[in-house]
Amino acid sequence: QVQLVESGGGLVQAGGSLRLSCAASGRTFSSTYTMGWFRRAPGKEREFVAAITGNIGFTSYADSVKGRFTISRDNAKKMVYLQMESLSPEDTAVYYCAAKMQAGKYDYWGLGTQVTVSS
């Protein structure tokens, strides 16, 4: 099993920045896992934000955050980060960390951290 715990959410003004962290643990977790960030805004479906593959660290982003958000990982610390810049009220959501062993659906999810951007 793998456990994921997000942190770093909070209230920020439009144009501000936040850095989300995701701590991974568990007997089966390894640096080969692909890690992702998703978000769910009020009244909307959960959507993909960013992902980073294991080992090589290839990254991908949703168009809505490209150029503003940066995903990174520290395999030694079993941590994944989401640096968010130029935040807007449209970025307000609960942000979730997720992990998967191979292509397809994500296997493990955190409980989420709330990000609120005020105008």
Short mmCIF file of C-alpha atoms in Angstrom, two decimals:
data_model
loop_
_atom_site.label_atom_id
_atom_site.label_comp_id
_atom_site.label_asym_id
_atom_site.label_seq_id
_atom_site.Cartn_x
_atom_site.Cartn_y
_atom_site.Cartn_z
CA GLN A 1 0.00 0.00 0.00
CA VAL A 2 0.96 3.60 -0.55
CA GLN A 3 -0.07 6.58 1.55
CA LEU A 4 -0.05 10.13 0.24
CA VAL A 5 -0.38 13.24 2.38
CA GLU A 6 -0.70 16.69 0.86
CA SER A 7 0.21 19.95 2.56
CA GLY A 8 0.84 23.57 1.73
CA GLY A 9 -2.62 24.71 0.78
CA GLY A 10 -4.12 27.92 2.05
CA LEU A 11 -5.55 31.31 1.20
CA VAL A 12 -3.63 33.53 -1.20
CA GLN A 13 -4.41 36.67 -3.15
CA ALA A 14 -4.67 36.66 -6.92
CA GLY A 15 -1.24 36.88 -8.47
CA GLY A 16 0.35 35.14 -5.52
CA SER A 17 2.18 31.84 -5.20
CA LEU A 18 1.89 28.63 -3.24
CA ARG A 19 3.91 25.47 -3.05
CA LEU A 20 2.08 22.22 -2.43
CA SER A 21 3.87 19.19 -1.08
CA CYS A 22 2.98 15.53 -1.17
CA ALA A 23 4.66 13.06 1.14
CA ALA A 24 4.59 9.45 0.01
CA SER A 25 5.06 6.43 2.21
CA GLY A 26 4.35 2.75 2.22
CA ARG A 27 6.09 -0.52 1.70
CA THR A 28 5.53 -0.66 -2.04
CA PHE A 29 6.23 2.95 -2.96
CA SER A 30 9.24 3.51 -5.17
CA SER A 31 10.79 6.17 -7.36
CA THR A 32 9.38 4.41 -10.42
CA TYR A 33 5.86 5.58 -9.62
CA THR A 34 4.33 8.29 -11.75
CA MET A 35 3.05 11.07 -9.52
CA GLY A 36 0.26 13.45 -10.39
CA TRP A 37 -1.62 16.45 -9.09
CA PHE A 38 -5.33 16.83 -9.67
CA ARG A 39 -7.85 19.37 -8.47
CA ARG A 40 -11.58 19.66 -7.92
CA ALA A 41 -13.15 23.09 -7.94
CA PRO A 42 -16.54 23.69 -6.32
CA GLY A 43 -19.30 22.25 -8.49
CA LYS A 44 -16.87 20.81 -11.02
CA GLU A 45 -15.37 17.46 -11.88
CA ARG A 46 -11.91 16.53 -10.76
CA GLU A 47 -9.35 17.51 -13.38
CA PHE A 48 -5.76 16.71 -14.17
CA VAL A 49 -3.21 19.41 -13.29
CA ALA A 50 0.27 17.96 -13.72
CA ALA A 51 2.25 14.72 -13.64
CA ILE A 52 5.83 13.60 -13.40
CA THR A 53 7.09 10.17 -14.32
CA GLY A 54 9.36 8.07 -12.18
CA ASN A 55 13.15 8.07 -12.52
CA ILE A 56 13.49 10.19 -15.69
CA GLY A 57 11.02 12.77 -14.42
CA PHE A 58 9.20 13.60 -17.64
CA THR A 59 6.53 16.21 -16.89
CA SER A 60 3.15 17.05 -18.36
CA TYR A 61 0.66 19.81 -17.59
CA ALA A 62 -2.91 20.82 -18.21
CA ASP A 63 -3.14 23.72 -20.65
CA SER A 64 -4.76 25.86 -17.96
CA VAL A 65 -1.65 25.76 -15.74
CA LYS A 66 1.14 25.44 -18.29
CA GLY A 67 3.76 28.13 -17.72
CA ARG A 68 2.45 28.90 -14.23
CA PHE A 69 2.75 25.60 -12.34
CA THR A 70 5.81 23.39 -11.97
CA ILE A 71 5.78 19.82 -10.73
CA SER A 72 8.92 18.28 -9.27
CA ARG A 73 9.95 15.37 -7.11
CA ASP A 74 12.65 14.40 -4.65
CA ASN A 75 12.91 10.64 -4.80
CA ALA A 76 15.29 10.43 -1.85
CA LYS A 77 12.74 12.18 0.35
CA LYS A 78 9.72 10.56 -1.32
CA MET A 79 8.26 13.99 -1.92
CA VAL A 80 6.43 15.58 -4.83
CA TYR A 81 5.88 19.30 -5.16
CA LEU A 82 3.64 21.61 -7.10
CA GLN A 83 4.92 25.16 -7.34
CA MET A 84 2.05 27.44 -8.32
CA GLU A 85 2.64 30.96 -9.60
CA SER A 86 0.37 33.75 -10.85
CA LEU A 87 -2.60 32.22 -9.12
CA SER A 88 -6.10 33.31 -10.06
CA PRO A 89 -9.50 32.70 -8.45
CA GLU A 90 -10.06 30.04 -11.11
CA ASP A 91 -7.33 27.99 -9.44
CA THR A 92 -9.41 27.69 -6.26
CA ALA A 93 -9.93 24.00 -5.61
CA VAL A 94 -9.03 21.05 -3.48
CA TYR A 95 -5.73 19.72 -4.79
CA TYR A 96 -5.01 16.00 -4.68
CA CYS A 97 -1.79 14.08 -5.01
CA ALA A 98 -1.96 10.72 -6.78
CA ALA A 99 0.39 7.87 -7.65
CA LYS A 100 0.40 5.03 -10.12
CA MET A 101 2.72 2.17 -10.92
CA GLN A 102 2.13 2.05 -14.65
CA ALA A 103 0.11 3.55 -17.46
CA GLY A 104 -3.59 3.84 -16.80
CA LYS A 105 -5.58 4.89 -13.80
CA TYR A 106 -3.97 6.26 -10.68
CA ASP A 107 -3.87 3.71 -7.91
CA TYR A 108 -3.45 5.84 -4.82
CA TRP A 109 -4.83 9.19 -3.73
CA GLY A 110 -4.31 11.63 -0.91
CA LEU A 111 -7.10 13.35 0.98
CA GLY A 112 -6.40 16.71 -0.60
CA THR A 113 -5.43 20.21 0.46
CA GLN A 114 -7.57 23.29 -0.05
CA VAL A 115 -6.27 26.18 -2.15
CA THR A 116 -8.30 29.38 -2.15
CA VAL A 117 -7.36 32.34 -4.30
CA SER A 118 -9.06 35.62 -3.50
CA SER A 119 -9.60 38.34 -6.07
#
